[in-house]
CSV table of C-alpha atoms and ligand atoms in Angstrom, one decimal:
chain,number,residue,atom,x,y,z
A,1166,UNK,CA,13.9,20.9,2.3
A,1167,UNK,CA,10.6,22.9,2.5
A,1168,UNK,CA,9.7,23.2,6.0
A,1169,UNK,CA,5.8,22.3,6.8
A,1170,UNK,CA,3.8,25.0,8.6
A,1171,UNK,CA,2.4,22.5,10.9
A,1172,UNK,CA,2.4,23.4,14.5
A,1173,UNK,CA,5.1,25.7,16.4
A,1174,UNK,CA,8.7,25.5,16.9
A,1175,UNK,CA,9.4,22.4,19.0
A,1176,UNK,CA,12.1,21.3,21.4
A,1177,UNK,CA,12.7,18.0,19.4
A,1178,UNK,CA,15.9,18.0,17.4
A,1179,UNK,CA,16.2,16.8,14.0
A,1180,UNK,CA,15.0,13.3,13.7
A,1181,UNK,CA,13.4,13.0,16.9
A,1182,UNK,CA,9.7,12.6,17.7
A,1183,UNK,CA,7.3,12.1,20.6
A,1184,UNK,CA,6.0,8.3,20.6
A,1185,UNK,CA,2.8,10.0,22.4
A,1186,UNK,CA,2.3,12.1,19.2
A,1187,UNK,CA,2.8,9.2,16.8
A,1188,UNK,CA,0.8,6.7,18.6
A,1189,UNK,CA,-2.3,9.2,19.3
A,1190,UNK,CA,-3.4,8.6,15.7
A,1191,UNK,CA,-4.5,5.2,16.7
A,1192,UNK,CA,-8.0,5.4,17.8
A,1193,UNK,CA,-11.4,3.9,16.8
A,1194,UNK,CA,-13.3,5.7,14.0
A,1195,UNK,CA,-16.7,6.1,15.6
A,1196,UNK,CA,-18.4,8.4,13.0
A,1197,UNK,CA,-19.4,7.9,9.4
A,1198,UNK,CA,-19.8,11.1,7.5
A,1199,UNK,CA,-21.4,11.9,4.3
A,1200,UNK,CA,-20.3,14.8,1.8
A,1201,UNK,CA,-19.2,16.8,4.7
A,1202,UNK,CA,-17.4,20.0,3.4
A,1203,UNK,CA,-14.0,20.2,5.0
A,1204,UNK,CA,-12.4,23.2,6.2
A,1205,UNK,CA,-9.4,24.5,4.2
A,1206,UNK,CA,-6.9,25.9,7.1
A,1207,UNK,CA,-4.3,26.9,4.7
A,1208,UNK,CA,-3.5,27.8,1.1
A,1209,UNK,CA,-5.9,27.0,-1.8
A,1210,UNK,CA,-7.1,23.9,-3.5
A,1211,UNK,CA,-5.9,24.2,-6.9
A,1212,UNK,CA,-9.0,24.7,-9.5
A,1213,UNK,CA,-7.7,21.9,-11.7
A,1214,UNK,CA,-7.8,19.3,-9.1
A,1215,UNK,CA,-10.8,17.6,-9.8
A,1216,UNK,CA,-11.4,14.0,-8.7
A,1217,UNK,CA,-11.6,11.8,-5.7
A,1218,UNK,CA,-9.0,10.5,-3.4
A,1219,UNK,CA,-10.1,7.1,-1.8
A,1220,UNK,CA,-8.0,5.8,1.0
A,1221,UNK,CA,-8.5,2.4,2.7
A,1222,UNK,CA,-7.0,1.3,6.3
A,1223,UNK,CA,-7.7,0.1,9.5
A,1224,UNK,CA,-10.6,2.1,11.3
A,1225,UNK,CA,-11.5,-0.4,14.3
A,1226,UNK,CA,-8.9,-0.9,16.6
A,1227,UNK,CA,-10.7,-2.0,19.8
A,1228,UNK,CA,-13.6,-3.6,20.9
A,1229,UNK,CA,-15.0,-4.1,24.3
A,1230,UNK,CA,-11.7,-3.0,25.8
A,1231,UNK,CA,-9.6,-5.3,23.7
A,1232,UNK,CA,-7.1,-3.9,21.4
A,1233,UNK,CA,-6.1,-5.5,18.0
A,1234,UNK,CA,-2.6,-6.9,18.3
A,1235,UNK,CA,-1.3,-5.1,15.2
A,1236,UNK,CA,-2.8,-2.3,13.2
A,1237,UNK,CA,-3.0,-4.5,9.9
A,1238,UNK,CA,-5.6,-6.5,11.7
A,1239,UNK,CA,-8.0,-3.5,12.0
A,1240,UNK,CA,-11.4,-3.6,10.1
A,1241,UNK,CA,-11.0,-1.7,6.9
A,1242,UNK,CA,-12.7,1.9,6.3
A,1243,UNK,CA,-12.8,4.0,3.2
A,1244,UNK,CA,-12.2,7.6,3.4
A,1245,UNK,CA,-13.3,9.5,0.3
A,1246,UNK,CA,-12.1,13.2,-0.5
A,1247,UNK,CA,-14.1,14.5,-3.4
A,1248,UNK,CA,-12.2,17.7,-4.8
A,1249,UNK,CA,-14.2,20.1,-7.0
A,1250,UNK,CA,-14.3,23.9,-7.5
A,1251,UNK,CA,-11.4,24.3,-4.9
A,1252,UNK,CA,-13.5,22.3,-2.3
A,1253,UNK,CA,-13.0,19.0,-0.8
A,1254,UNK,CA,-16.0,16.9,0.6
A,1255,UNK,CA,-15.5,14.1,3.0
A,1256,UNK,CA,-17.3,10.8,3.2
A,1257,UNK,CA,-16.2,7.8,5.2
A,1258,UNK,CA,-17.7,4.3,5.7
A,1259,UNK,CA,-16.6,0.9,7.4
A,1260,UNK,CA,-16.6,-1.8,5.0
A,1261,UNK,CA,-19.6,-4.1,5.9
A,1262,UNK,CA,-17.6,-7.3,5.8
A,1263,UNK,CA,-19.4,-10.4,7.2
A,1264,UNK,CA,-16.9,-10.3,10.0
A,1265,UNK,CA,-17.6,-6.5,10.9
A,1266,UNK,CA,-21.4,-7.1,10.9
A,1267,UNK,CA,-20.9,-10.0,13.1
A,1268,UNK,CA,-18.6,-8.3,15.7
A,1269,UNK,CA,-20.7,-5.0,15.6
A,1270,UNK,CA,-23.7,-7.0,16.7
A,1271,UNK,CA,-21.8,-8.9,19.2
A,1272,UNK,CA,-19.6,-6.0,20.6
A,1273,UNK,CA,-16.5,-8.1,21.0
A,1274,UNK,CA,-14.0,-9.7,18.4
A,1275,UNK,CA,-15.2,-13.1,17.3
A,1276,UNK,CA,-12.3,-13.8,14.9
A,1277,UNK,CA,-8.7,-13.9,15.2
A,1278,UNK,CA,-6.5,-11.7,13.1
A,1279,UNK,CA,-3.9,-12.7,10.6
A,1280,UNK,CA,-1.3,-10.3,12.3
A,1281,UNK,CA,-1.7,-11.7,15.9
A,1282,UNK,CA,-5.1,-10.4,17.1
A,1283,UNK,CA,-6.7,-13.3,19.4
A,1284,UNK,CA,-10.4,-13.9,20.2
A,1285,UNK,CA,-11.0,-13.1,23.8
A,1286,UNK,CA,-10.7,-16.4,26.0
A,1287,UNK,CA,-7.0,-17.4,25.6
A,1288,UNK,CA,-5.5,-20.4,23.9
A,1289,UNK,CA,-8.5,-22.6,24.5
A,1290,UNK,CA,-10.6,-20.0,22.4
A,1291,UNK,CA,-8.2,-19.7,19.5
A,1292,UNK,CA,-7.0,-23.3,19.2
A,1293,UNK,CA,-7.7,-24.9,15.9
A,1294,UNK,CA,-9.6,-22.0,14.5
A,1295,UNK,CA,-7.9,-21.0,11.4
A,1296,UNK,CA,-10.9,-19.1,9.6
A,1297,UNK,CA,-9.3,-16.1,8.0
A,1298,UNK,CA,-11.4,-12.6,8.7
A,1299,UNK,CA,-11.5,-10.9,5.5
A,1300,UNK,CA,-11.1,-7.4,6.7
A,1301,UNK,CA,-10.9,-5.5,3.3
A,1302,UNK,CA,-8.5,-3.2,4.9
A,1303,UNK,CA,-5.5,-3.0,2.5
A,1304,UNK,CA,-6.6,-1.0,-0.7
A,1305,UNK,CA,-9.4,0.6,-2.4
A,1306,UNK,CA,-9.2,0.8,-6.5
A,1307,UNK,CA,-11.6,1.6,-9.2
A,1308,UNK,CA,-12.9,-1.2,-11.0
A,1309,UNK,CA,-15.3,-0.1,-13.9
A,1310,UNK,CA,-18.1,2.0,-12.6
A,1311,UNK,CA,-17.4,0.4,-8.9
A,1312,UNK,CA,-14.8,0.6,-6.3
A,1313,UNK,CA,-13.0,-2.7,-4.9
A,1314,UNK,CA,-12.0,-2.8,-1.3
A,1315,UNK,CA,-9.0,-5.3,-1.3
A,1316,UNK,CA,-7.6,-7.8,1.1
A,1317,UNK,CA,-4.9,-9.9,-0.4
A,1318,UNK,CA,-5.7,-13.4,1.0
A,1319,UNK,CA,-9.4,-13.2,0.0
A,1320,UNK,CA,-12.0,-12.0,-2.7
A,1321,UNK,CA,-12.7,-8.2,-3.0
A,1322,UNK,CA,-15.7,-6.3,-1.7
A,1323,UNK,CA,-17.6,-4.1,-4.1
A,1324,UNK,CA,-18.3,-0.6,-3.0
A,1325,UNK,CA,-20.4,2.2,-4.4
A,1326,UNK,CA,-17.9,5.2,-5.2
A,1327,UNK,CA,-20.1,8.1,-4.2
A,1328,UNK,CA,-22.0,6.7,-1.2
A,1329,UNK,CA,-19.4,4.1,0.0
A,1330,UNK,CA,-21.9,1.7,0.6
A,1331,UNK,CA,-20.9,-2.0,0.6
A,1332,UNK,CA,-22.3,-3.8,-2.4
A,1333,UNK,CA,-20.9,-7.0,-1.0
A,1334,UNK,CA,-18.1,-9.6,-1.6
A,1335,UNK,CA,-17.9,-10.2,-5.4
A,1336,UNK,CA,-16.3,-13.0,-7.5
A,1337,UNK,CA,-15.8,-10.2,-10.5
A,1338,UNK,CA,-18.7,-12.0,-12.6
A,1339,UNK,CA,-17.7,-15.3,-12.1
A,1340,UNK,CA,-13.7,-14.8,-12.8
A,1341,UNK,CA,-13.0,-15.7,-9.3
A,1342,UNK,CA,-13.6,-18.9,-7.4
A,1343,UNK,CA,-15.4,-18.6,-3.9
A,1344,UNK,CA,-12.8,-17.2,-1.4
A,1345,UNK,CA,-10.1,-17.2,-4.0
A,1346,UNK,CA,-7.0,-14.7,-3.2
A,1347,UNK,CA,-7.2,-11.4,-5.2
A,1348,UNK,CA,-4.1,-9.2,-4.4
A,1349,UNK,CA,-4.4,-5.8,-2.7
A,1350,UNK,CA,-1.7,-4.3,-5.4
A,1351,UNK,CA,-3.4,-4.2,-8.8
A,1352,UNK,CA,-1.0,-2.4,-11.2
A,1353,UNK,CA,-2.5,0.1,-13.9
A,1354,UNK,CA,-0.9,-0.4,-17.3
A,1355,UNK,CA,-1.0,3.1,-18.8
A,1356,UNK,CA,-1.2,1.5,-22.4
A,1357,UNK,CA,1.7,-0.5,-23.2
A,1358,UNK,CA,-0.8,-2.6,-25.3
A,1359,UNK,CA,-3.3,0.1,-26.5
A,1360,UNK,CA,-5.6,1.1,-24.0
A,1361,UNK,CA,-5.2,1.2,-20.4
A,1362,UNK,CA,-5.4,-2.0,-18.2
A,1363,UNK,CA,-5.7,-3.4,-14.8
A,1364,UNK,CA,-3.3,-6.3,-14.0
A,1365,UNK,CA,-3.5,-8.1,-10.9
A,1366,UNK,CA,-2.7,-11.6,-9.4
A,1367,UNK,CA,-3.7,-13.9,-6.8
A,1368,UNK,CA,-1.5,-16.6,-5.2
A,1369,UNK,CA,-2.2,-19.9,-3.6
A,1370,UNK,CA,0.8,-20.8,-1.4
A,1371,UNK,CA,2.2,-23.8,0.5
A,1372,UNK,CA,5.0,-26.2,-0.3
A,1373,UNK,CA,4.4,-25.0,-4.0
A,1374,UNK,CA,2.9,-21.8,-4.9
A,1375,UNK,CA,0.5,-21.2,-7.8
A,1376,UNK,CA,0.2,-17.4,-9.2
A,1377,UNK,CA,-2.8,-16.6,-11.3
A,1378,UNK,CA,-2.2,-13.7,-13.4
A,1379,UNK,CA,-5.1,-11.5,-14.6
A,1380,UNK,CA,-5.5,-8.6,-17.0
A,1381,UNK,CA,-8.6,-6.5,-17.1
A,1382,UNK,CA,-10.2,-3.9,-19.2
A,1383,UNK,CA,-10.5,-0.6,-17.3
A,1384,UNK,CA,-12.6,1.8,-19.8
A,1385,UNK,CA,-15.7,1.6,-21.8
A,1386,UNK,CA,-18.5,-0.7,-21.9
A,1387,UNK,CA,-16.3,-3.7,-21.3
A,1388,UNK,CA,-14.6,-2.3,-18.3
A,1389,UNK,CA,-14.0,-4.9,-15.6
A,1390,UNK,CA,-13.9,-7.7,-18.2
A,1391,UNK,CA,-11.0,-10.2,-18.3
A,1392,UNK,CA,-8.8,-9.8,-21.1
A,1393,UNK,CA,-6.4,-12.7,-20.4
A,1394,UNK,CA,-5.1,-14.8,-17.3
A,1395,UNK,CA,-2.5,-17.4,-16.9
A,1396,UNK,CA,-1.6,-19.7,-13.9
A,1397,UNK,CA,2.1,-20.8,-13.1
A,1398,UNK,CA,3.4,-22.9,-10.4
A,1399,UNK,CA,6.6,-22.4,-8.4
A,1400,UNK,CA,8.5,-24.4,-6.0
A,1401,UNK,CA,8.4,-23.0,-2.3
A,1402,UNK,CA,6.2,-20.8,-0.3
A,1403,UNK,CA,5.6,-17.6,-1.7
A,1404,UNK,CA,4.6,-14.3,0.3
A,1405,UNK,CA,3.9,-12.0,-2.3
A,1406,UNK,CA,2.3,-8.7,-1.3
A,1407,UNK,CA,3.2,-6.8,-4.3
A,1408,UNK,CA,4.5,-7.0,-7.9
A,1409,UNK,CA,5.4,-4.7,-10.8
A,1410,UNK,CA,4.9,-4.9,-14.6
A,1411,UNK,CA,6.6,-3.9,-17.9
A,1412,UNK,CA,5.4,-4.2,-21.2
A,1413,UNK,CA,6.2,-7.9,-21.4
A,1414,UNK,CA,6.5,-9.1,-17.9
A,1415,UNK,CA,4.8,-9.3,-14.7
A,1416,UNK,CA,7.6,-9.4,-12.1
A,1417,UNK,CA,7.4,-11.1,-8.6
A,1418,UNK,CA,10.0,-11.2,-5.9
A,1419,UNK,CA,9.8,-14.6,-4.0
A,1420,UNK,CA,11.3,-13.5,-0.7
A,1421,UNK,CA,13.3,-16.2,1.0
A,1422,UNK,CA,10.9,-16.9,3.9
A,1423,UNK,CA,9.7,-19.8,5.9
A,1424,UNK,CA,6.1,-20.5,7.2
A,1425,UNK,CA,5.8,-22.7,10.2
A,1426,UNK,CA,2.0,-22.7,10.6
A,1427,UNK,CA,2.0,-24.7,14.0
A,1428,UNK,CA,1.6,-21.8,16.4
A,1429,UNK,CA,-1.5,-20.5,14.4
A,1430,UNK,CA,-3.2,-23.7,14.3
A,1431,UNK,CA,-2.4,-24.0,18.0
A,1432,UNK,CA,-3.8,-20.7,18.7
A,1433,UNK,CA,-0.9,-18.9,19.8
A,1434,UNK,CA,0.0,-16.6,17.1
A,1435,UNK,CA,-1.5,-15.0,14.1
A,1436,UNK,CA,-0.9,-16.5,10.6
A,1437,UNK,CA,1.5,-13.8,9.6
A,1438,UNK,CA,3.3,-14.0,12.7
A,1439,UNK,CA,4.5,-17.5,11.8
A,1440,UNK,CA,6.6,-16.1,8.9
A,1441,UNK,CA,10.3,-15.9,9.4
A,1442,UNK,CA,12.8,-14.6,6.8
A,1443,UNK,CA,16.0,-16.5,6.0
A,1444,UNK,CA,18.1,-13.6,5.9
A,1445,UNK,CA,21.2,-15.5,4.5
A,1446,UNK,CA,19.4,-16.8,1.5
A,1447,UNK,CA,18.9,-15.1,-1.6
A,1448,UNK,CA,15.5,-14.5,-3.3
A,1449,UNK,CA,14.0,-15.4,-6.7
A,1450,UNK,CA,12.5,-13.0,-9.4
A,1451,UNK,CA,9.8,-14.7,-11.1
A,1452,UNK,CA,9.3,-13.3,-14.4
A,1453,UNK,CA,5.8,-14.2,-15.9
A,1454,UNK,CA,5.3,-13.2,-19.4
A,1455,UNK,CA,2.5,-11.1,-20.2
A,1456,UNK,CA,-0.1,-12.5,-22.4
A,1457,UNK,CA,-0.2,-9.4,-24.9
A,1458,UNK,CA,3.7,-9.2,-24.9
A,1459,UNK,CA,6.5,-10.8,-27.2
A,1460,UNK,CA,7.0,-13.7,-24.8
A,1461,UNK,CA,3.3,-14.5,-24.5
A,1462,UNK,CA,2.7,-18.5,-23.8
A,1463,UNK,CA,6.3,-18.9,-23.1
A,1464,UNK,CA,7.5,-20.4,-19.5
A,1465,UNK,CA,8.2,-18.1,-16.8
A,1466,UNK,CA,11.8,-17.4,-15.9
A,1467,UNK,CA,13.2,-17.9,-12.4
A,1468,UNK,CA,16.2,-15.4,-11.8
A,1469,UNK,CA,18.2,-15.3,-8.5
A,1470,UNK,CA,17.6,-12.0,-6.6
A,1471,UNK,CA,19.2,-10.3,-3.8
A,1472,UNK,CA,19.0,-10.9,-0.1
A,1473,UNK,CA,16.3,-9.1,2.1
A,1474,UNK,CA,12.7,-8.8,2.4
A,1475,UNK,CA,10.5,-6.7,0.0
A,1476,UNK,CA,6.8,-5.6,0.6
A,1477,UNK,CA,6.6,-2.8,-2.1
A,1478,UNK,CA,8.0,-2.1,-5.4
A,1479,UNK,CA,8.5,1.2,-7.1
A,1480,UNK,CA,8.8,0.3,-10.6
A,1481,UNK,CA,10.3,-1.6,-13.5
A,1482,UNK,CA,11.0,-1.2,-17.1
A,1483,UNK,CA,12.8,-3.0,-19.7
A,1484,UNK,CA,15.7,-1.9,-22.2
A,1485,UNK,CA,16.5,-4.5,-24.8
A,1486,UNK,CA,17.8,-7.5,-22.7
A,1487,UNK,CA,17.9,-5.5,-19.6
A,1488,UNK,CA,15.4,-5.5,-16.9
A,1489,UNK,CA,15.3,-2.7,-14.1
A,1490,UNK,CA,13.4,-3.4,-10.7
A,1491,UNK,CA,13.4,-0.7,-8.1
A,1492,UNK,CA,12.1,-2.1,-4.8
A,1493,UNK,CA,12.2,-1.2,-1.0
A,1494,UNK,CA,14.2,-3.6,0.7
A,1495,UNK,CA,14.5,-4.5,4.3
A,1496,UNK,CA,17.3,-6.8,5.6
A,1497,UNK,CA,14.6,-8.7,7.7
A,1498,UNK,CA,11.0,-9.4,8.0
A,1499,UNK,CA,9.6,-6.8,10.4
A,1500,UNK,CA,7.0,-8.3,12.8
A,1501,UNK,CA,5.5,-7.5,16.3
A,1502,UNK,CA,6.4,-10.0,19.2
A,1503,UNK,CA,3.2,-11.7,20.7
A,1504,UNK,CA,3.5,-9.7,24.0
A,1505,UNK,CA,4.1,-6.3,22.7
A,1506,UNK,CA,1.7,-3.5,22.2
A,1507,UNK,CA,2.2,-2.0,18.5
A,1508,UNK,CA,1.9,1.6,20.1
A,1509,UNK,CA,5.1,1.3,22.3
A,1510,UNK,CA,7.0,0.1,19.4
A,1511,UNK,CA,10.8,1.1,19.2
A,1512,UNK,CA,11.6,2.2,15.8
A,1513,UNK,CA,15.3,2.0,16.4
A,1514,UNK,CA,14.9,-1.8,16.7
A,1515,UNK,CA,13.2,-2.2,13.1
A,1516,UNK,CA,15.1,-2.5,10.1
A,1517,UNK,CA,14.7,0.2,7.5
A,1518,UNK,CA,13.4,0.2,4.0
A,1519,UNK,CA,16.0,0.9,1.3
A,1520,UNK,CA,15.0,1.9,-2.1
A,1521,UNK,CA,17.4,-0.4,-4.2
A,1522,UNK,CA,17.5,-1.1,-7.9
A,1523,UNK,CA,18.2,-4.5,-9.4
A,1524,UNK,CA,19.3,-4.3,-12.9
A,1525,UNK,CA,18.9,-8.1,-14.7
A,1526,UNK,CA,20.7,-8.8,-17.9
A,1527,UNK,CA,18.2,-11.4,-19.4
A,1528,UNK,CA,20.8,-12.7,-21.8
A,1529,UNK,CA,23.2,-14.1,-19.1
A,1530,UNK,CA,20.8,-13.7,-15.9
A,1531,UNK,CA,23.4,-11.5,-14.2
A,1532,UNK,CA,22.2,-9.4,-11.5
A,1533,UNK,CA,23.5,-6.0,-10.2
A,1534,UNK,CA,22.0,-4.1,-7.6
A,1535,UNK,CA,22.5,-0.5,-6.4
A,1536,UNK,CA,21.1,1.7,-3.5
A,1537,UNK,CA,19.2,4.7,-4.7
A,1538,UNK,CA,19.0,6.1,-1.5
A,1539,UNK,CA,19.8,5.6,2.2
A,1540,UNK,CA,17.1,7.1,4.0
A,1541,UNK,CA,14.4,4.8,5.2
A,1542,UNK,CA,11.0,5.1,3.0
A,1543,UNK,CA,7.9,3.2,2.1
A,1544,UNK,CA,5.1,3.9,-0.2
A,1545,UNK,CA,6.9,4.8,-3.3
A,1546,UNK,CA,5.4,5.7,-6.6
A,1547,UNK,CA,6.1,7.1,-10.1
A,1548,UNK,CA,3.8,9.2,-12.2
A,1549,UNK,CA,1.1,6.6,-13.2
A,1550,UNK,CA,1.6,7.3,-17.0
A,1551,UNK,CA,5.3,6.0,-16.5
A,1552,UNK,CA,4.1,2.8,-14.8
A,1553,UNK,CA,6.2,0.1,-16.6
A,1554,UNK,CA,8.4,2.6,-18.2
A,1555,UNK,CA,11.7,4.4,-17.3
A,1556,UNK,CA,10.6,7.2,-14.8
A,1557,UNK,CA,12.8,10.2,-14.1
A,1558,UNK,CA,11.0,11.0,-10.7
A,1559,UNK,CA,9.5,8.9,-7.7
A,1560,UNK,CA,7.6,10.3,-4.6
A,1561,UNK,CA,7.6,8.4,-1.4
A,1562,UNK,CA,7.1,8.5,2.3
A,1563,UNK,CA,10.2,8.9,4.1
A,1564,UNK,CA,11.3,8.9,8.0
A,1565,UNK,CA,12.8,12.2,9.4
A,1566,UNK,CA,16.1,10.8,10.1
A,1567,UNK,CA,19.1,10.5,7.8
A,1568,UNK,CA,19.7,6.9,8.5
A,1569,UNK,CA,17.9,4.0,10.4
A,1570,UNK,CA,14.1,3.3,10.9
A,1571,UNK,CA,11.4,6.0,12.2
A,1572,UNK,CA,8.2,6.9,11.7
A,1573,UNK,CA,7.3,8.2,8.3
A,1574,UNK,CA,7.4,12.0,8.7
A,1575,UNK,CA,8.1,13.6,5.4
A,1576,UNK,CA,7.3,13.1,1.9
A,1577,UNK,CA,10.4,13.1,-0.9
A,1578,UNK,CA,10.7,13.8,-4.4
A,1579,UNK,CA,13.5,11.8,-5.7
A,1580,UNK,CA,15.1,12.3,-9.2
A,1581,UNK,CA,16.0,8.9,-10.1
A,1582,UNK,CA,18.5,10.0,-12.7
A,1583,UNK,CA,20.5,12.6,-10.7
A,1584,UNK,CA,19.7,11.3,-7.3
A,1585,UNK,CA,18.7,14.9,-6.2
A,1586,UNK,CA,16.0,15.1,-3.6
A,1587,UNK,CA,13.3,17.5,-2.6
A,1588,UNK,CA,11.6,16.9,0.7
A,1589,UNK,CA,8.5,18.4,2.4
A,1590,UNK,CA,8.4,17.4,6.0
A,1591,UNK,CA,5.7,17.3,8.7
A,1592,UNK,CA,8.4,16.7,11.6
A,1593,UNK,CA,8.8,16.7,14.3
A,1594,UNK,CA,5.2,16.7,15.4
A,1595,UNK,CA,3.5,15.4,12.1
A,1596,UNK,CA,3.2,12.1,10.4
A,1597,UNK,CA,2.4,11.2,7.0
A,1598,UNK,CA,0.9,8.4,5.3
A,1599,UNK,CA,1.2,7.0,1.6
A,1600,UNK,CA,1.4,9.9,-0.8
A,1601,UNK,CA,-0.2,9.8,-4.0
A,1602,UNK,CA,1.1,11.7,-7.2
A,1603,UNK,CA,-1.9,13.0,-9.2
A,1604,UNK,CA,-0.7,14.4,-12.5
A,1605,UNK,CA,-1.8,17.6,-13.8
A,1606,UNK,CA,-4.7,17.2,-16.3
A,1607,UNK,CA,-2.7,19.3,-19.0
A,1608,UNK,CA,0.8,18.1,-17.9
A,1609,UNK,CA,3.7,18.7,-20.2
A,1610,UNK,CA,6.3,17.4,-17.7
A,1611,UNK,CA,6.6,14.2,-15.9
A,1612,UNK,CA,6.7,15.9,-12.5
A,1613,UNK,CA,3.7,18.4,-13.2
A,1614,UNK,CA,0.9,17.7,-10.8
A,1615,UNK,CA,0.3,17.3,-7.2
A,1616,UNK,CA,1.3,15.0,-4.3
A,1617,UNK,CA,-1.6,14.4,-1.8
A,1618,UNK,CA,-1.4,12.7,1.6
A,1619,UNK,CA,-3.4,12.0,4.6
A,1620,UNK,CA,-1.4,13.3,7.5
A,1621,UNK,CA,-1.6,13.4,11.4
A,1622,UNK,CA,-0.7,16.3,13.2
A,1623,UNK,CA,0.4,15.3,16.6
A,1624,UNK,CA,0.4,18.7,17.9
A,1625,UNK,CA,-3.2,19.7,17.2
A,1626,UNK,CA,-4.2,15.9,17.2
A,1627,UNK,CA,-6.0,16.1,14.1
A,1628,UNK,CA,-6.1,14.3,10.7
A,1629,UNK,CA,-5.4,16.7,7.8
A,1630,UNK,CA,-5.0,16.4,4.0
A,1631,UNK,CA,-1.9,18.0,2.7
A,1632,UNK,CA,-1.6,18.9,-1.0
A,1633,UNK,CA,1.9,19.6,-2.3
A,1634,UNK,CA,3.1,20.9,-5.8
A,1635,UNK,CA,4.8,17.6,-7.2
A,1636,UNK,CA,7.4,19.4,-8.9
A,1637,UNK,CA,8.9,21.7,-6.3
A,1638,UNK,CA,7.0,20.0,-3.3
A,1639,UNK,CA,5.7,23.5,-2.0
A,1640,UNK,CA,2.8,23.5,-0.1
A,1641,UNK,CA,-0.6,24.2,-1.8
A,1642,UNK,CA,-3.3,23.6,1.0
A,1643,UNK,CA,-3.9,22.1,4.2
A,1644,UNK,CA,-7.2,20.7,4.8
A,1645,UNK,CA,-8.6,19.7,8.4
A,1646,UNK,CA,-10.8,16.7,9.2
A,1647,UNK,CA,-13.2,16.8,11.9
A,1648,UNK,CA,-12.6,12.9,12.8
A,1649,UNK,CA,-9.2,11.0,13.5
A,1650,UNK,CA,-8.3,8.5,10.9
A,1651,UNK,CA,-5.4,6.1,12.0
A,1652,UNK,CA,-2.5,5.6,9.7
A,1653,UNK,CA,-3.9,3.6,6.9
A,1654,UNK,CA,-2.5,1.6,4.0
A,1655,UNK,CA,-3.1,2.1,0.4
A,1656,UNK,CA,-5.5,4.2,-1.9
A,1657,UNK,CA,-6.2,5.6,-5.3
A,1658,UNK,CA,-7.1,8.7,-7.2
A,1659,UNK,CA,-9.8,8.7,-9.5
A,1660,UNK,CA,-10.2,11.7,-12.0
A,1661,UNK,CA,-13.7,13.4,-12.2
A,1662,UNK,CA,-15.5,12.0,-15.3
B,2395,LIG,CO1,0.9,-2.9,0.3
């Protein structure tokens, strides 16, 4: 394990952490900086690292003394780290959603949050208010010459990639209907059908669920234009946060989950708090043929999957009649009770995320599952050039303990063939967020490049950027921010043009 150079020696034993160190990252972002040159406090930024890391996540956690109930309810703020000539310049800006503008003006929350944040005024103020607040906080991705800030239950916001100014909510040139859902987890096909593409979906759910699958050009003059789309209906409620692609399939896991909207309508719970998993029931893999693949225009296939709950997948690939899908499984849907402060959450009571491989033989629909590792993980990715193909390596955020749930404190490179792991750790006092693997521009090997993550140093109480060598996980540089950024969700790397 490569030991981080964060902080000094500590009394904390392996796997232990201070709750106060962890929760201290949760505070409002009060400042918006523009092209601010960040201080490199250790190492050097590699000269070949040229491009911008964009991150999205909750930046507004409290208004007028009221805290949001769950960090996922925080208004989206984009952070951009532009790497060039061994320097890093930082810009951050809140997304000017309609609700953000209204609440800034009012100085208090005017909307309920999906994860349980209530408007001030108790049950009376919340009953029958089923408006969804599009907080645009889940991901930020390139789309033609623009960026899109994504939130899965509503439409995307268009963002200027250099200033981060909000251009506005967009229907993607008429592709989306007003307030149509557009997932926060597009997949970038590196070229299984020629040029690279973005594949994304929207789901309209209820007793039946309809998935709209869309493929877009990402390069040249027609970047952002729709290549193909299809709509498929499936029985049952579908909570679909993420999906995976192979050359011929878009693959969804329909978790076995129930939705009872009554407490939401009655104003006592957020919509997402009304989800409960049926841990004894199996899930379904929904396989939708991609329009450029060999099964184009055919009906989807539904194949029984394992028990458990999945937010995120790692990758999937095909070998003849066999399909392999790597995902992070929880044995239950993790949520935060109505009367609990998320900053005091007991990690020991949360189910852990386990990287698991499902091997489906498409000729007889037989399923074989295999644990790839026992350590709790989240936010896993392969080299982006391996998306949809068999990859040798994966990078992911993990907890410092060998077993059980814990805050994400380390970054692991996992050899998916041999099971060997190489870990960089910020523990005991540091905490990591989603690591992004950025391939070296002249890479000869799959693991050649860097891993970048926005981290929280609980000892110095500062946000930092860590750059690791993605092959051996050695520290390349640590860069310090002048403001605190709470733990975020997803982001993207965009190479310099
Ligand atoms: Co996600």
